[in-house]
Amino acid sequence: MLLSFNFKQHLAIFSQQPESMTGFGRGIERETLRVKENGKLSLNRHPYSFGSALCHSTITTDFAESLLEFITPVAKSTGQLFDYLNDIHHYVAKNLGDESLWPMSMPCYIENEAEVELAQYGTSNIGKMKTTYRQGLQNRYGSMMQIISGVHYNFSLPEAFWDSWAIAQQSPLSGKEAQSAGYMGLIRNYLRYGWVIPYLFGASPAICKSFLQGKESGFDFIETGKGTIYLPYATSLRLSDLGYTNNEQSSLNICYNSLDGYLSSVRDALNKKSPEFAELGIKNDDQYIQLNDNLLQIENELYASIRAKRVQQGQETPSQALNARGIEYIEIRSLDVNPFCKLGITLEQVNFLDLFLTWCAMIPSPELTPSQYQQCSDNFTQIVTNGREPNLMLDIADKKQDVAAWGQWLTEQLKDLAIELDKTVDNQNYLEAIEHIAPRFAAPELTSSARILKMINDGGIDNGTLAISLAKTYKEQLIVQDYNIYSDAFFEQEKLVSLQKQEQIESNDTLNFDDFLQDYFTNAKMK
């Protein structure tokens, strides 16, 4: 294969510059529901011991008040990354009272979706905007979507990598331009091949029937236990039309062939009106129903398995930050919560992601045509709903290819890369990760989704019963472990500082909420 030949050429160039393969930046954002001891959704407000959800540096909420989100700082080693994540989990577990952390992506039993309270961020304009955005999501897509959990992996390559990349790609670009072009190439390859992530690590083939709230799903579910339903070959229902997707966005035609093209298509999407959402209205009796009636209220509503990112400054929007300073890192959003570990993600997964994302950056990445975008989308859909079907074929490189055979081809390249990366850290963690994970391509029964279904069916238990048992075990493990970096004193101080920051933001507001929103969207368009 030409692609294989090019990869070996490229790897040789990078291996001659060891500094280009060291100093990866990593961060994790882990979402998890707070649940009662019986596995039902917690109706309590965000705990005071966790400080301000608006301003806390490591503990916040996502779309619902009961949906916690843990955010690590940027780590320069995998050891440091998991020290951060372990310490956050340890502190939270100790301060949950009689609640636990739900260890799965798809939510617990919900009797009535009206139970789901939107995340609250105080009385400031920015706090109200965050809650109003969630109100819009609730009105557009329903409450159940608000309590799906995932793990986001943030990843950056060192600046020296892009110098070697320019040589390997024979690109005249340098500096910020080379880096942004290289990251866009990584993103395109992730769109092409990123189905391997839900195939290998998807862990939501089954859900509680209450998730449907009596609505028709369009799927031929099999029912087991007292209320668990599943698809026999699914890997990640979270990533299917049932979960965190938005069919309305299929017409957006987001372009990933260049940063300028991406920003232009996102700008067009933000200005595109939705007749369906217009029918909702924007206000009802002076109460906001949604921020606006566009197809996207704000950029965060653009659902994607991978995002280009740049740390925002001040009141910048994500696109303004990217336009001003280029791509800084990428965010992987297609990871289910791993129910087989207390942190929702393992070191082995991170090592595999490092390998796979670096490979996506190294190999050639031609521009994608509209039909190829659709091909990528179709492959992804096949995997999340039917990925473990025997002899499943995907459209890869414009031809039908067997998952097992293509996985073997990928494995050979990742092993070569693992050997080079292991030299930079003087161990064999990368090689061990690929050797342990790669057999899943040819043996679907080894995947996370297959293991979950086996535990449910062999044990004659419900998905929720399994989750309750795991939640209890993980809470006990988290409470007894020690801190590695942080301390109780750190979290106590962060709680107080975050609450003070929120108070200051609220006291500094001078505009009413209507004028604030008008200024926000005006400024978002100007820059």
Coordinates of C-alpha atoms in Angstrom, one line a residue:
M1 CA 0.0 0.0 0.0
L2 CA 1.2 3.5 -0.8
L3 CA 0.0 4.7 2.5
S4 CA 2.0 2.1 4.4
F5 CA 5.1 3.1 2.4
N6 CA 4.6 6.7 3.1
F7 CA 4.2 6.0 6.8
K8 CA 7.5 4.2 7.0
Q9 CA 9.2 7.1 5.2
H10 CA 7.6 9.6 7.6
L11 CA 8.4 7.6 10.7
A12 CA 12.1 7.5 9.7
I13 CA 12.1 11.3 9.4
F14 CA 10.5 11.7 12.9
S15 CA 12.8 9.1 14.5
Q16 CA 15.8 11.2 13.4
Q17 CA 14.4 14.1 15.5
P18 CA 13.6 12.5 18.9
E19 CA 12.4 15.9 20.3
S20 CA 9.6 15.7 17.8
M21 CA 8.2 12.7 19.6
T22 CA 8.4 13.8 23.2
G23 CA 6.5 16.4 25.2
F24 CA 2.9 15.4 24.3
G25 CA 0.3 17.5 26.1
R26 CA -2.7 15.6 27.5
G27 CA -5.8 16.4 29.4
I28 CA -9.0 14.6 30.4
E29 CA -12.5 15.7 31.0
R30 CA -14.6 13.0 32.6
E31 CA -18.4 13.3 33.0
T32 CA -20.3 11.2 35.5
L33 CA -23.8 11.4 37.0
R34 CA -24.4 11.6 40.8
V35 CA -26.8 8.9 41.7
K36 CA -28.5 7.7 44.9
E37 CA -27.6 4.3 46.5
N38 CA -30.5 2.7 44.7
G39 CA -29.1 3.9 41.3
K40 CA -31.7 6.6 40.7
L41 CA -30.7 10.1 39.7
S42 CA -29.7 12.4 42.5
L43 CA -32.0 15.4 42.8
N44 CA -29.7 17.3 45.1
R45 CA -28.0 20.5 44.0
H46 CA -24.3 20.6 43.2
P47 CA -22.6 20.0 46.5
Y48 CA -21.2 23.0 48.3
S49 CA -17.9 21.2 49.0
F50 CA -17.3 21.3 45.2
G51 CA -17.4 25.1 45.1
S52 CA -18.7 27.1 42.2
A53 CA -19.5 25.1 39.1
L54 CA -19.0 28.3 37.1
C55 CA -15.4 29.0 38.4
H56 CA -13.9 25.9 39.9
S57 CA -10.7 24.8 38.1
T58 CA -11.2 21.0 38.2
I59 CA -14.8 20.2 39.3
T60 CA -17.8 21.6 37.4
T61 CA -21.1 20.4 35.9
D62 CA -21.9 19.7 32.3
F63 CA -25.5 19.9 31.0
A64 CA -27.4 18.8 34.1
E65 CA -27.1 19.8 37.8
S66 CA -26.4 16.1 38.6
L67 CA -23.9 15.6 35.8
L68 CA -20.4 16.2 37.2
E69 CA -17.4 17.0 35.0
F70 CA -13.8 16.6 36.2
I71 CA -11.1 18.5 34.4
T72 CA -7.4 17.8 34.7
P73 CA -4.8 20.5 34.0
V74 CA -2.5 19.8 31.0
A75 CA -0.1 17.0 31.8
K76 CA 3.2 16.3 30.2
S77 CA 3.3 12.7 31.2
T78 CA 0.7 9.9 31.5
G79 CA 1.7 9.4 35.1
Q80 CA 1.0 13.1 36.0
L81 CA -2.3 12.9 34.0
F82 CA -3.6 10.0 36.1
D83 CA -2.3 11.5 39.3
Y84 CA -4.5 14.6 38.6
L85 CA -7.5 12.4 37.7
N86 CA -7.1 10.1 40.7
D87 CA -6.9 13.0 43.1
I88 CA -10.0 14.7 41.8
H89 CA -12.0 11.5 42.0
H90 CA -10.6 10.8 45.5
Y91 CA -11.8 14.2 46.8
V92 CA -15.2 14.0 45.2
A93 CA -15.8 10.4 46.4
K94 CA -15.0 11.5 50.0
N95 CA -17.5 14.3 49.8
L96 CA -20.5 12.7 48.0
G97 CA -22.3 11.6 51.2
D98 CA -24.6 8.7 50.3
E99 CA -24.3 9.4 46.6
S100 CA -22.1 7.6 44.1
L101 CA -20.7 8.2 40.6
W102 CA -22.5 6.4 37.8
P103 CA -19.8 4.3 36.0
M104 CA -21.5 4.1 32.5
S105 CA -22.2 6.5 29.7
M106 CA -25.9 5.9 29.3
P107 CA -27.9 7.1 32.3
C108 CA -29.5 5.4 35.3
Y109 CA -33.2 4.7 35.7
I110 CA -35.2 7.9 35.2
E111 CA -38.9 7.7 36.0
N112 CA -39.7 11.1 34.5
E113 CA -37.4 13.2 32.4
A114 CA -38.8 16.3 34.2
E115 CA -36.6 15.1 37.1
V116 CA -33.5 16.3 35.2
E117 CA -32.6 19.8 36.5
L118 CA -30.5 22.0 34.2
A119 CA -27.0 22.9 35.5
Q120 CA -27.2 26.2 37.5
Y121 CA -24.3 28.7 37.5
G122 CA -25.6 31.6 39.5
T123 CA -27.1 35.0 38.8
S124 CA -24.4 36.6 36.6
N125 CA -25.1 37.1 32.9
I126 CA -22.5 34.5 31.8
G127 CA -24.0 32.1 34.3
K128 CA -27.5 32.7 33.0
M129 CA -26.3 32.3 29.5
K130 CA -24.8 28.8 30.3
T131 CA -28.1 27.7 31.8
T132 CA -30.2 29.2 29.0
Y133 CA -28.1 27.4 26.5
R134 CA -28.9 24.2 28.3
Q135 CA -32.6 25.2 28.4
G136 CA -32.4 25.4 24.6
L137 CA -30.9 22.0 24.4
Q138 CA -33.6 20.6 26.6
N139 CA -36.4 22.1 24.5
R140 CA -34.8 21.1 21.3
Y141 CA -33.8 17.5 22.1
G142 CA -35.3 16.5 25.4
S143 CA -33.9 16.1 28.9
M144 CA -32.5 12.6 28.6
M145 CA -29.8 13.7 26.2
Q146 CA -28.6 16.0 29.0
I147 CA -27.4 13.2 31.2
I148 CA -25.4 11.1 28.9
S149 CA -21.8 10.9 30.0
G150 CA -18.5 10.6 28.1
V151 CA -14.8 11.1 28.4
H152 CA -13.0 13.7 26.4
Y153 CA -9.3 13.4 25.6
N154 CA -7.4 16.5 24.9
F155 CA -4.1 16.0 23.0
S156 CA -1.3 18.2 21.6
L157 CA 1.9 17.4 19.8
P158 CA 5.1 19.3 20.5
E159 CA 6.1 22.2 18.2
A160 CA 9.1 20.2 17.0
F161 CA 6.7 17.6 15.7
W162 CA 5.4 20.1 13.1
D163 CA 8.9 20.9 11.9
S164 CA 9.4 17.2 11.1
W165 CA 5.9 17.1 9.7
A166 CA 6.6 19.9 7.2
I167 CA 9.7 17.9 6.0
A168 CA 7.8 14.7 5.7
Q169 CA 4.9 16.3 3.9
Q170 CA 7.3 18.4 1.7
S171 CA 5.2 21.4 2.9
P172 CA 6.4 25.0 2.5
L173 CA 4.5 25.9 5.7
S174 CA 6.1 26.6 9.0
G175 CA 5.3 27.7 12.5
K176 CA 1.6 28.3 13.3
E177 CA 0.5 27.7 9.7
A178 CA 2.2 24.3 9.6
Q179 CA 0.8 23.3 13.0
S180 CA -2.8 24.3 12.0
A181 CA -2.6 22.5 8.7
G182 CA -1.1 19.4 10.4
Y183 CA -3.9 19.3 13.0
M184 CA -6.5 19.7 10.2
G185 CA -4.9 16.7 8.5
L186 CA -5.1 14.8 11.8
I187 CA -8.8 15.6 12.1
R188 CA -9.5 14.4 8.5
N189 CA -7.8 11.1 9.2
Y190 CA -9.7 10.8 12.5
L191 CA -12.9 11.3 10.5
R192 CA -11.7 8.5 8.1
Y193 CA -10.5 6.0 10.7
G194 CA -11.9 7.2 14.1
W195 CA -14.5 4.4 14.0
V196 CA -11.8 2.3 15.6
I197 CA -12.3 4.1 18.9
P198 CA -16.0 3.1 19.5
Y199 CA -15.2 -0.3 18.0
L200 CA -12.5 -0.9 20.5
F201 CA -13.7 1.0 23.5
G202 CA -17.4 1.6 23.0
A203 CA -19.2 0.4 26.2
S204 CA -22.8 1.3 25.7
P205 CA -24.5 -1.5 23.8
A206 CA -27.3 -1.7 26.4
I207 CA -29.5 0.9 28.0
C208 CA -32.2 1.2 30.6
K209 CA -35.6 1.2 28.9
S210 CA -36.5 4.4 30.8
F211 CA -34.1 6.3 28.5
L212 CA -36.7 6.1 25.8
Q213 CA -39.4 7.6 28.0
G214 CA -42.0 5.6 26.0
K215 CA -40.9 7.0 22.6
E216 CA -40.2 4.9 19.5
S217 CA -36.5 4.5 18.8
G218 CA -36.4 2.9 15.3
F219 CA -34.1 0.2 16.6
D220 CA -35.0 -3.5 17.0
F221 CA -34.0 -3.8 20.6
I222 CA -33.8 -7.1 22.5
E223 CA -35.1 -6.9 26.1
T224 CA -33.6 -8.6 29.0
G225 CA -33.9 -8.5 32.8
K226 CA -36.4 -6.1 34.3
G227 CA -35.9 -3.3 31.8
T228 CA -32.6 -3.5 30.0
I229 CA -32.7 -3.3 26.2
Y230 CA -29.8 -3.8 23.8
L231 CA -28.6 -4.3 20.2
P232 CA -26.7 -7.5 19.9
Y233 CA -23.8 -6.1 17.9
A234 CA -23.8 -2.4 19.0
T235 CA -20.7 -0.8 20.5
S236 CA -21.8 2.7 21.5
L237 CA -25.5 3.6 21.6
R238 CA -24.3 6.9 23.1
L239 CA -22.9 7.8 19.7
S240 CA -25.9 6.6 17.7
D241 CA -29.0 8.6 16.7
L242 CA -30.3 7.5 20.1
G243 CA -27.6 9.5 22.0
Y244 CA -25.3 12.4 21.5
T245 CA -26.0 13.3 17.9
N246 CA -28.1 15.9 16.1
N247 CA -29.8 14.9 12.9
E248 CA -30.7 18.5 12.3
Q249 CA -26.9 19.2 11.7
S250 CA -26.6 16.8 8.8
S251 CA -27.2 19.7 6.4
L252 CA -24.4 21.9 7.9
N253 CA -21.6 20.6 5.6
I254 CA -18.8 21.5 8.0
C255 CA -15.5 21.6 6.1
Y256 CA -12.3 20.2 7.5
N257 CA -10.0 20.7 4.5
S258 CA -8.4 23.8 6.0
L259 CA -8.7 25.9 9.1
D260 CA -10.1 28.8 7.0
G261 CA -12.6 26.5 5.4
Y262 CA -13.6 25.1 8.8
L263 CA -14.1 28.6 10.4
S264 CA -16.1 29.8 7.4
S265 CA -18.4 26.7 7.5
V266 CA -18.9 27.1 11.3
R267 CA -19.7 30.7 10.8
D268 CA -22.3 29.8 8.2
A269 CA -23.8 27.2 10.5
L270 CA -24.1 29.7 13.3
N271 CA -26.1 32.0 11.1
K272 CA -28.4 29.3 9.6
K273 CA -32.0 29.5 10.7
S274 CA -34.0 26.5 11.8
P275 CA -37.7 26.5 10.9
E276 CA -38.2 23.8 13.6
F277 CA -36.5 25.7 16.3
A278 CA -38.2 28.9 15.3
E279 CA -41.5 27.3 16.1
L280 CA -40.3 27.0 19.8
G281 CA -39.9 30.7 20.0
I282 CA -37.1 32.4 21.9
K283 CA -39.0 33.6 24.9
N284 CA -42.1 32.6 26.8
D285 CA -43.5 35.2 29.2
D286 CA -40.1 37.0 29.3
Q287 CA -38.4 33.7 30.1
Y288 CA -35.8 32.4 27.6
I289 CA -36.7 29.1 25.9
Q290 CA -33.4 29.1 23.9
L291 CA -30.6 31.6 23.2
N292 CA -31.8 32.0 19.6
D293 CA -33.6 30.0 16.8
N294 CA -30.5 29.3 14.7
L295 CA -29.6 25.7 14.0
L296 CA -26.8 26.2 16.5
Q297 CA -27.3 28.4 19.5
I298 CA -23.5 28.7 20.0
E299 CA -20.5 26.7 18.7
N300 CA -20.7 24.2 21.5
E301 CA -23.9 22.8 20.0
L302 CA -21.9 21.5 17.0
Y303 CA -21.7 17.8 17.8
A304 CA -18.5 16.2 16.5
S305 CA -16.3 13.2 17.4
I306 CA -13.2 15.5 17.2
R307 CA -12.7 19.3 17.6
A308 CA -10.0 21.7 16.8
K309 CA -9.2 23.7 20.0
R310 CA -7.3 26.8 21.2
V311 CA -7.5 28.2 24.8
Q312 CA -9.8 31.1 24.7
Q313 CA -8.9 34.5 26.1
G314 CA -11.4 36.9 27.7
Q315 CA -14.8 36.7 25.9
E316 CA -13.4 35.1 22.8
T317 CA -15.6 32.4 21.1
P318 CA -13.8 29.2 20.1
S319 CA -13.7 30.3 16.5
Q320 CA -12.2 33.7 17.3
A321 CA -9.4 32.0 19.3
L322 CA -8.7 29.6 16.4
N323 CA -8.7 32.4 13.9
A324 CA -6.4 34.6 16.0
R325 CA -3.8 32.0 17.0
G326 CA -4.3 28.8 15.1
I327 CA -5.0 25.3 16.4
E328 CA -3.3 24.4 19.8
Y329 CA -4.7 20.9 20.4
I330 CA -7.5 18.6 19.5
E331 CA -10.3 17.2 21.6
I332 CA -11.5 13.6 21.1
R333 CA -15.2 13.2 22.0
S334 CA -16.0 9.7 21.0
L335 CA -14.9 7.8 24.1
D336 CA -17.6 6.1 26.2
V337 CA -17.0 6.0 30.0
N338 CA -15.1 2.8 30.6
P339 CA -17.2 0.9 33.2
F340 CA -14.3 -1.5 33.9
C341 CA -12.3 1.1 35.9
K342 CA -12.8 3.6 38.6
L343 CA -11.7 6.7 36.6
G344 CA -13.7 6.0 33.4
I345 CA -10.5 5.6 31.3
T346 CA -7.4 3.6 31.7
L347 CA -3.7 4.2 31.1
E348 CA -3.7 1.6 28.4
Q349 CA -6.5 3.5 26.5
V350 CA -4.5 6.8 26.7
N351 CA -1.4 5.0 25.4
F352 CA -3.4 3.7 22.5
L353 CA -4.9 7.1 21.8
D354 CA -1.4 8.7 21.8
L355 CA -0.4 6.1 19.2
F356 CA -3.5 6.4 17.0
L357 CA -3.6 10.2 17.0
T358 CA 0.1 10.5 16.3
W359 CA -0.3 8.1 13.4
C360 CA -3.3 10.2 12.1
A361 CA -1.0 13.2 12.1
M362 CA 1.9 11.4 10.4
I363 CA 0.2 9.8 7.4
P364 CA -1.0 11.6 4.3
S365 CA -4.4 13.2 4.6
P366 CA -5.9 14.3 1.3
E367 CA -8.8 16.7 1.3
L368 CA -12.2 15.1 1.7
T369 CA -15.0 15.4 -0.9
P370 CA -18.6 15.6 0.2
S371 CA -19.2 12.0 -0.8
Q372 CA -16.1 10.9 1.3
Y373 CA -17.5 12.9 4.3
Q374 CA -20.7 10.8 3.9
Q375 CA -18.7 7.6 3.6
C376 CA -16.9 8.4 6.9
S377 CA -20.2 9.1 8.6
D378 CA -21.7 5.9 7.3
N379 CA -18.7 3.9 8.6
F380 CA -19.1 5.5 12.0
T381 CA -22.8 4.8 12.2
Q382 CA -22.2 1.1 11.1
I383 CA -19.7 0.7 13.9
V384 CA -21.7 2.2 16.8
T385 CA -24.9 0.3 16.0
N386 CA -23.6 -2.9 14.4
G387 CA -19.8 -2.9 14.9
R388 CA -19.4 -6.5 16.2
E389 CA -21.4 -8.1 13.4
P390 CA -19.4 -11.0 12.0
N391 CA -17.7 -10.2 8.7
L392 CA -18.7 -6.5 8.8
M393 CA -17.4 -4.6 5.8
L394 CA -16.7 -0.9 5.8
D395 CA -16.1 1.6 2.9
I396 CA -12.4 2.5 3.5
A397 CA -10.4 4.2 0.8
D398 CA -13.3 3.9 -1.7
K399 CA -13.5 0.1 -1.4
K400 CA -15.1 -2.5 0.9
Q401 CA -12.7 -3.7 3.6
D402 CA -13.0 -6.2 6.4
V403 CA -12.7 -4.7 9.9
A404 CA -10.4 -7.5 11.1
A405 CA -8.0 -7.3 8.1
W406 CA -7.9 -3.5 8.1
G407 CA -7.3 -3.6 11.9
Q408 CA -4.3 -6.0 11.3
W409 CA -2.8 -3.6 8.8
L410 CA -3.3 -0.7 11.2
T411 CA -1.7 -2.7 14.0
E412 CA 1.5 -3.3 12.1
Q413 CA 2.0 0.5 11.6
L414 CA 1.1 1.3 15.2
K415 CA 3.6 -1.3 16.5
D416 CA 6.4 0.4 14.5
L417 CA 5.4 3.7 15.9
A418 CA 5.1 2.3 19.4
I419 CA 8.7 1.1 19.3
E420 CA 9.9 4.6 18.4
L421 CA 7.7 6.3 21.1
D422 CA 8.8 3.8 23.7
K423 CA 12.5 4.8 23.1
T424 CA 11.6 8.3 24.2
V425 CA 10.3 7.2 27.6
D426 CA 12.5 4.2 28.1
N427 CA 9.8 1.6 28.6
Q428 CA 7.5 -0.6 26.5
N429 CA 4.1 0.8 27.6
Y430 CA 3.1 1.8 24.0
L431 CA 4.0 -1.5 22.6
E432 CA 2.2 -3.4 25.4
A433 CA -0.9 -1.3 24.9
I434 CA -1.2 -2.0 21.2
E435 CA -0.4 -5.7 21.7
H436 CA -3.1 -6.0 24.3
I437 CA -5.8 -4.0 22.4
A438 CA -5.2 -5.0 18.8
P439 CA -6.5 -8.6 19.1
R440 CA -10.0 -7.0 19.4
F441 CA -10.1 -6.3 15.7
A442 CA -10.2 -10.0 14.9
A443 CA -12.0 -11.1 18.1
P444 CA -15.0 -8.8 18.7
E445 CA -15.8 -10.7 21.9
L446 CA -12.8 -9.0 23.5
T447 CA -14.2 -5.5 23.0
S448 CA -15.7 -3.5 25.9
S449 CA -19.2 -3.6 24.5
A450 CA -19.1 -7.4 24.1
R451 CA -17.8 -7.8 27.6
I452 CA -20.6 -5.7 29.0
L453 CA -23.3 -7.7 27.2
K454 CA -21.7 -11.0 28.4
M455 CA -21.8 -9.8 32.0
I456 CA -25.5 -8.8 31.7
N457 CA -26.7 -11.9 29.9
D458 CA -24.5 -14.5 31.7
G459 CA -25.4 -13.0 35.1
G460 CA -29.1 -12.6 34.3
I461 CA -28.8 -9.0 35.6
D462 CA -29.9 -5.6 34.4
N463 CA -27.6 -2.9 33.1
G464 CA -28.5 -0.8 36.1
T465 CA -27.9 -3.5 38.6
L466 CA -24.4 -4.0 37.2
A467 CA -23.7 -0.3 37.3
I468 CA -24.9 0.1 40.9
S469 CA -22.5 -2.7 42.0
L470 CA -19.6 -1.2 40.1
A471 CA -20.4 2.3 41.5
K472 CA -20.3 1.0 45.1
T473 CA -17.0 -0.8 44.5
Y474 CA -15.3 2.2 42.8
K475 CA -16.4 4.6 45.5
E476 CA -14.8 2.4 48.2
Q477 CA -11.6 2.2 46.2
L478 CA -11.5 6.0 45.6
I479 CA -12.1 6.8 49.2
V480 CA -9.2 4.7 50.6
Q481 CA -6.6 5.8 48.1
D482 CA -4.1 8.6 48.8
Y483 CA -3.5 11.9 47.1
N484 CA -0.6 12.1 44.7
I485 CA -0.5 15.8 43.8
Y486 CA -3.4 17.6 45.4
S487 CA -4.6 17.6 49.0
D488 CA -7.8 18.4 51.0
A489 CA -6.3 21.8 51.7
F490 CA -6.0 22.5 47.9
F491 CA -9.6 21.6 47.3
E492 CA -10.9 23.6 50.3
Q493 CA -9.0 26.6 49.0
E494 CA -10.2 26.1 45.4
K495 CA -13.8 25.9 46.7
L496 CA -13.5 29.2 48.5
V497 CA -11.7 30.9 45.6
S498 CA -14.2 29.7 43.1
L499 CA -17.1 30.9 45.2
Q500 CA -15.4 34.3 45.6
K501 CA -14.8 34.5 41.8
Q502 CA -18.5 33.8 41.1
E503 CA -19.6 36.5 43.6
Q504 CA -17.2 39.0 41.9
I505 CA -18.5 38.2 38.4
E506 CA -22.1 38.7 39.6
S507 CA -21.3 42.0 41.3
N508 CA -19.4 43.3 38.3
D509 CA -22.4 42.9 35.9
T510 CA -23.7 46.2 34.5
L511 CA -25.9 45.1 31.7
N512 CA -29.3 43.4 31.8
F513 CA -29.4 39.9 30.4
D514 CA -31.1 40.9 27.1
D515 CA -28.4 43.5 26.4
F516 CA -25.6 41.1 27.5
L517 CA -26.8 38.5 24.9
Q518 CA -27.1 41.1 22.2
D519 CA -23.5 42.3 22.9
Y520 CA -22.2 38.7 23.0
F521 CA -23.6 37.7 19.6
T522 CA -22.7 41.0 18.0
N523 CA -19.1 40.6 19.2
A524 CA -19.1 37.0 18.1
K525 CA -19.9 38.1 14.5
M526 CA -17.5 41.0 14.4
K527 CA -14.2 39.2 15.0

